[in-house]
Amino acid sequence: MSIYWFTRTAASAARLYKEGQKGWGAVAEYSALPHGVAVFPGDAGVRRIAEREHNVVHWSEFGRGGHFAAMEARGLLVQDVRAFLRPLR
């Protein structure tokens, strides 16, 4: 909590919880924008649920890394983001 207090980012960090109050399973508007998903160990990624509301054009699952992939498996994440963006140029 201190990091949010000291950096004055508590409001933006709490946004996730506010948005999470929406009813689970409620029908959401479909987003046709291309989405890429990277699932690292410890994170839940259910493709059929993601595809119900998003245009998933790139899906990757990794055997190492974790919830903080940018710190734990930086190289894998960078390669995956590049692979997602390359066809969208």
CSV table of N, CA and C in Angstrom, one decimal:
chain,number,residue,atom,x,y,z
A,1,MET,N,0.8,-1.2,0.0
A,1,MET,CA,0.0,0.0,0.0
A,1,MET,C,0.9,1.3,0.0
A,2,SER,N,2.0,1.2,0.7
A,2,SER,CA,2.8,2.4,0.8
A,2,SER,C,3.2,3.0,-0.6
A,3,ILE,N,3.6,2.1,-1.5
A,3,ILE,CA,4.0,2.5,-2.8
A,3,ILE,C,2.9,3.3,-3.5
A,4,TYR,N,1.6,2.9,-3.4
A,4,TYR,CA,0.5,3.6,-4.0
A,4,TYR,C,0.3,5.0,-3.3
A,5,TRP,N,0.5,5.0,-2.0
A,5,TRP,CA,0.4,6.2,-1.2
A,5,TRP,C,1.5,7.2,-1.6
A,6,PHE,N,2.7,6.8,-1.6
A,6,PHE,CA,3.8,7.7,-1.8
A,6,PHE,C,3.9,8.2,-3.3
A,7,THR,N,3.4,7.4,-4.2
A,7,THR,CA,3.4,7.8,-5.6
A,7,THR,C,2.1,8.4,-6.1
A,8,ARG,N,1.2,8.5,-5.1
A,8,ARG,CA,-0.2,9.1,-5.4
A,8,ARG,C,-0.9,8.3,-6.6
A,9,THR,N,-0.7,7.0,-6.6
A,9,THR,CA,-1.4,6.2,-7.7
A,9,THR,C,-2.5,5.3,-7.1
A,10,ALA,N,-2.9,5.5,-5.9
A,10,ALA,CA,-3.9,4.6,-5.3
A,10,ALA,C,-5.2,4.6,-6.1
A,11,ALA,N,-5.6,5.8,-6.6
A,11,ALA,CA,-6.9,5.8,-7.4
A,11,ALA,C,-6.8,5.0,-8.6
A,12,SER,N,-5.7,5.1,-9.4
A,12,SER,CA,-5.6,4.3,-10.6
A,12,SER,C,-5.4,2.8,-10.3
A,13,ALA,N,-4.8,2.5,-9.2
A,13,ALA,CA,-4.6,1.1,-8.8
A,13,ALA,C,-5.9,0.5,-8.4
A,14,ALA,N,-6.8,1.3,-7.7
A,14,ALA,CA,-8.1,0.8,-7.3
A,14,ALA,C,-9.1,0.7,-8.4
A,15,ARG,N,-8.8,1.2,-9.5
A,15,ARG,CA,-9.7,1.2,-10.7
A,15,ARG,C,-10.0,-0.3,-11.0
A,16,LEU,N,-9.0,-1.1,-11.0
A,16,LEU,CA,-9.2,-2.6,-11.3
A,16,LEU,C,-10.4,-3.1,-10.4
A,17,TYR,N,-10.4,-2.8,-9.1
A,17,TYR,CA,-11.4,-3.3,-8.2
A,17,TYR,C,-12.7,-2.7,-8.5
A,18,LYS,N,-12.8,-1.4,-8.8
A,18,LYS,CA,-14.0,-0.8,-9.1
A,18,LYS,C,-14.7,-1.4,-10.4
A,19,GLU,N,-13.8,-1.6,-11.4
A,19,GLU,CA,-14.3,-2.3,-12.6
A,19,GLU,C,-14.7,-3.7,-12.4
A,20,GLY,N,-14.1,-4.3,-11.4
A,20,GLY,CA,-14.4,-5.7,-11.1
A,20,GLY,C,-15.8,-5.9,-10.4
A,21,GLN,N,-16.4,-4.8,-10.0
A,21,GLN,CA,-17.7,-4.9,-9.4
A,21,GLN,C,-18.8,-5.2,-10.3
A,22,LYS,N,-18.5,-5.1,-11.6
A,22,LYS,CA,-19.6,-5.5,-12.6
A,22,LYS,C,-19.9,-7.0,-12.5
A,23,GLY,N,-21.1,-7.3,-12.7
A,23,GLY,CA,-21.5,-8.7,-12.6
A,23,GLY,C,-20.7,-9.7,-13.4
A,24,TRP,N,-20.2,-10.7,-12.8
A,24,TRP,CA,-19.5,-11.8,-13.5
A,24,TRP,C,-20.6,-12.5,-14.4
A,25,GLY,N,-20.2,-12.8,-15.6
A,25,GLY,CA,-21.1,-13.5,-16.5
A,25,GLY,C,-22.1,-12.6,-17.2
A,26,ALA,N,-22.1,-11.3,-16.9
A,26,ALA,CA,-23.0,-10.3,-17.6
A,26,ALA,C,-22.5,-10.2,-19.0
A,27,VAL,N,-23.4,-10.0,-19.9
A,27,VAL,CA,-23.0,-9.8,-21.3
A,27,VAL,C,-22.3,-8.5,-21.5
A,28,ALA,N,-21.1,-8.5,-22.0
A,28,ALA,CA,-20.3,-7.3,-22.3
A,28,ALA,C,-20.4,-7.0,-23.8
A,29,GLU,N,-20.2,-5.8,-24.1
A,29,GLU,CA,-20.1,-5.4,-25.5
A,29,GLU,C,-18.9,-6.0,-26.2
A,30,TYR,N,-19.0,-6.6,-27.3
A,30,TYR,CA,-17.9,-7.2,-28.0
A,30,TYR,C,-16.9,-6.2,-28.6
A,31,SER,N,-15.6,-6.4,-28.4
A,31,SER,CA,-14.6,-5.5,-28.9
A,31,SER,C,-14.0,-6.1,-30.1
A,32,ALA,N,-14.1,-5.5,-31.3
A,32,ALA,CA,-13.6,-6.0,-32.5
A,32,ALA,C,-12.1,-5.7,-32.7
A,33,LEU,N,-11.6,-4.8,-31.8
A,33,LEU,CA,-10.1,-4.5,-31.9
A,33,LEU,C,-9.3,-5.7,-31.6
A,34,PRO,N,-8.2,-5.9,-32.3
A,34,PRO,CA,-7.3,-7.1,-32.1
A,34,PRO,C,-6.8,-7.1,-30.7
A,35,HIS,N,-6.8,-8.2,-30.0
A,35,HIS,CA,-6.3,-8.4,-28.7
A,35,HIS,C,-5.3,-9.5,-28.7
A,36,GLY,N,-4.3,-9.3,-27.9
A,36,GLY,CA,-3.3,-10.4,-27.7
A,36,GLY,C,-3.3,-10.8,-26.2
A,37,VAL,N,-3.1,-12.0,-25.9
A,37,VAL,CA,-3.2,-12.5,-24.5
A,37,VAL,C,-1.9,-13.4,-24.3
A,38,ALA,N,-1.2,-13.1,-23.2
A,38,ALA,CA,-0.1,-13.9,-22.8
A,38,ALA,C,-0.4,-14.4,-21.4
A,39,VAL,N,-0.5,-15.7,-21.3
A,39,VAL,CA,-0.8,-16.4,-20.0
A,39,VAL,C,0.5,-17.0,-19.4
A,40,PHE,N,0.8,-16.5,-18.2
A,40,PHE,CA,2.0,-17.0,-17.5
A,40,PHE,C,1.6,-17.8,-16.3
A,41,PRO,N,2.4,-18.7,-15.8
A,41,PRO,CA,2.1,-19.6,-14.7
A,41,PRO,C,1.5,-18.8,-13.5
A,42,GLY,N,0.5,-19.3,-12.9
A,42,GLY,CA,-0.2,-18.6,-11.8
A,42,GLY,C,-1.3,-17.6,-12.2
A,43,ASP,N,-1.4,-17.3,-13.5
A,43,ASP,CA,-2.5,-16.5,-14.0
A,43,ASP,C,-3.5,-17.4,-14.6
A,44,ALA,N,-4.8,-16.9,-14.5
A,44,ALA,CA,-5.9,-17.7,-15.1
A,44,ALA,C,-6.2,-17.1,-16.5
A,45,GLY,N,-6.2,-17.9,-17.4
A,45,GLY,CA,-6.5,-17.5,-18.8
A,45,GLY,C,-7.4,-18.5,-19.4
A,46,VAL,N,-8.7,-18.2,-19.6
A,46,VAL,CA,-9.6,-19.1,-20.3
A,46,VAL,C,-10.0,-18.5,-21.6
A,47,ARG,N,-9.4,-19.1,-22.6
A,47,ARG,CA,-9.5,-18.6,-24.0
A,47,ARG,C,-11.0,-18.4,-24.5
A,48,ARG,N,-11.8,-19.4,-24.2
A,48,ARG,CA,-13.2,-19.3,-24.7
A,48,ARG,C,-14.0,-18.1,-24.1
A,49,ILE,N,-13.6,-17.8,-22.8
A,49,ILE,CA,-14.2,-16.6,-22.2
A,49,ILE,C,-13.7,-15.3,-22.8
A,50,ALA,N,-12.4,-15.3,-23.0
A,50,ALA,CA,-11.8,-14.1,-23.6
A,50,ALA,C,-12.3,-13.8,-25.0
A,51,GLU,N,-12.5,-14.9,-25.8
A,51,GLU,CA,-12.9,-14.8,-27.2
A,51,GLU,C,-14.4,-14.4,-27.3
A,52,ARG,N,-15.1,-14.6,-26.2
A,52,ARG,CA,-16.6,-14.3,-26.2
A,52,ARG,C,-16.7,-12.7,-26.3
A,53,GLU,N,-15.8,-12.0,-25.7
A,53,GLU,CA,-15.9,-10.5,-25.6
A,53,GLU,C,-14.9,-9.8,-26.4
A,54,HIS,N,-13.9,-10.5,-26.9
A,54,HIS,CA,-12.7,-9.8,-27.5
A,54,HIS,C,-12.3,-10.5,-28.8
A,55,ASN,N,-11.8,-9.8,-29.7
A,55,ASN,CA,-11.2,-10.4,-31.0
A,55,ASN,C,-9.8,-10.8,-30.7
A,56,VAL,N,-9.7,-12.0,-30.2
A,56,VAL,CA,-8.3,-12.5,-29.8
A,56,VAL,C,-7.6,-13.0,-31.0
A,57,VAL,N,-6.6,-12.3,-31.4
A,57,VAL,CA,-5.8,-12.7,-32.6
A,57,VAL,C,-4.5,-13.3,-32.3
A,58,HIS,N,-4.1,-13.3,-31.0
A,58,HIS,CA,-2.8,-13.8,-30.6
A,58,HIS,C,-3.0,-14.3,-29.1
A,59,TRP,N,-2.7,-15.6,-28.9
A,59,TRP,CA,-2.8,-16.2,-27.6
A,59,TRP,C,-1.5,-17.0,-27.3
A,60,SER,N,-0.9,-16.8,-26.2
A,60,SER,CA,0.3,-17.5,-25.9
A,60,SER,C,0.3,-18.0,-24.4
A,61,GLU,N,0.8,-19.2,-24.2
A,61,GLU,CA,0.9,-19.7,-22.8
A,61,GLU,C,2.3,-20.1,-22.6
A,62,PHE,N,2.8,-19.7,-21.4
A,62,PHE,CA,4.2,-19.9,-21.1
A,62,PHE,C,4.4,-20.8,-19.9
A,63,GLY,N,5.5,-21.6,-19.9
A,63,GLY,CA,5.8,-22.5,-18.8
A,63,GLY,C,6.6,-21.9,-17.7
A,64,ARG,N,7.1,-20.7,-17.9
A,64,ARG,CA,7.9,-20.0,-16.8
A,64,ARG,C,7.5,-18.5,-16.8
A,65,GLY,N,7.9,-17.8,-15.8
A,65,GLY,CA,7.5,-16.4,-15.6
A,65,GLY,C,6.5,-16.4,-14.5
A,66,GLY,N,5.5,-15.5,-14.5
A,66,GLY,CA,4.5,-15.5,-13.5
A,66,GLY,C,3.7,-14.2,-13.6
A,67,HIS,N,3.0,-13.8,-12.6
A,67,HIS,CA,2.1,-12.7,-12.6
A,67,HIS,C,2.8,-11.4,-13.0
A,68,PHE,N,4.1,-11.3,-12.6
A,68,PHE,CA,4.9,-10.1,-12.9
A,68,PHE,C,5.8,-10.4,-14.0
A,69,ALA,N,5.3,-10.8,-15.1
A,69,ALA,CA,6.1,-11.3,-16.3
A,69,ALA,C,7.2,-10.3,-16.7
A,70,ALA,N,6.8,-9.0,-16.7
A,70,ALA,CA,7.8,-8.0,-17.1
A,70,ALA,C,9.1,-8.1,-16.3
A,71,MET,N,9.0,-8.5,-15.1
A,71,MET,CA,10.2,-8.6,-14.2
A,71,MET,C,10.7,-10.1,-14.2
A,72,GLU,N,9.9,-11.0,-14.3
A,72,GLU,CA,10.3,-12.4,-14.1
A,72,GLU,C,10.7,-13.1,-15.4
A,73,ALA,N,10.1,-12.7,-16.5
A,73,ALA,CA,10.4,-13.3,-17.8
A,73,ALA,C,10.4,-12.3,-18.9
A,74,ARG,N,11.2,-11.2,-18.7
A,74,ARG,CA,11.2,-10.0,-19.6
A,74,ARG,C,11.4,-10.4,-21.1
A,75,GLY,N,12.3,-11.3,-21.4
A,75,GLY,CA,12.6,-11.6,-22.7
A,75,GLY,C,11.4,-12.3,-23.4
A,76,LEU,N,10.8,-13.2,-22.7
A,76,LEU,CA,9.6,-13.9,-23.2
A,76,LEU,C,8.5,-12.9,-23.5
A,77,LEU,N,8.3,-12.0,-22.6
A,77,LEU,CA,7.2,-11.0,-22.8
A,77,LEU,C,7.5,-10.1,-24.0
A,78,VAL,N,8.7,-9.6,-24.1
A,78,VAL,CA,9.0,-8.8,-25.2
A,78,VAL,C,8.8,-9.5,-26.5
A,79,GLN,N,9.3,-10.7,-26.6
A,79,GLN,CA,9.1,-11.5,-27.9
A,79,GLN,C,7.7,-11.7,-28.2
A,80,ASP,N,6.9,-11.9,-27.2
A,80,ASP,CA,5.5,-12.2,-27.4
A,80,ASP,C,4.7,-10.9,-27.9
A,81,VAL,N,5.0,-9.8,-27.2
A,81,VAL,CA,4.4,-8.5,-27.6
A,81,VAL,C,4.8,-8.2,-29.1
A,82,ARG,N,6.1,-8.4,-29.4
A,82,ARG,CA,6.5,-8.2,-30.8
A,82,ARG,C,5.8,-9.1,-31.8
A,83,ALA,N,5.6,-10.4,-31.4
A,83,ALA,CA,4.9,-11.3,-32.3
A,83,ALA,C,3.4,-10.9,-32.5
A,84,PHE,N,2.8,-10.4,-31.4
A,84,PHE,CA,1.4,-9.9,-31.5
A,84,PHE,C,1.3,-8.7,-32.5
A,85,LEU,N,2.3,-7.7,-32.3
A,85,LEU,CA,2.2,-6.5,-33.0
A,85,LEU,C,2.6,-6.6,-34.5
A,86,ARG,N,3.5,-7.5,-34.8
A,86,ARG,CA,4.1,-7.6,-36.1
A,86,ARG,C,3.1,-7.7,-37.2
A,87,PRO,N,2.1,-8.6,-37.2
A,87,PRO,CA,1.1,-8.6,-38.3
A,87,PRO,C,0.2,-7.4,-38.3
A,88,LEU,N,0.1,-6.6,-37.3
A,88,LEU,CA,-0.8,-5.5,-37.2
A,88,LEU,C,-0.2,-4.2,-37.8
A,89,ARG,N,1.1,-4.3,-38.3
A,89,ARG,CA,1.7,-3.1,-38.8
A,89,ARG,C,1.0,-2.6,-40.1
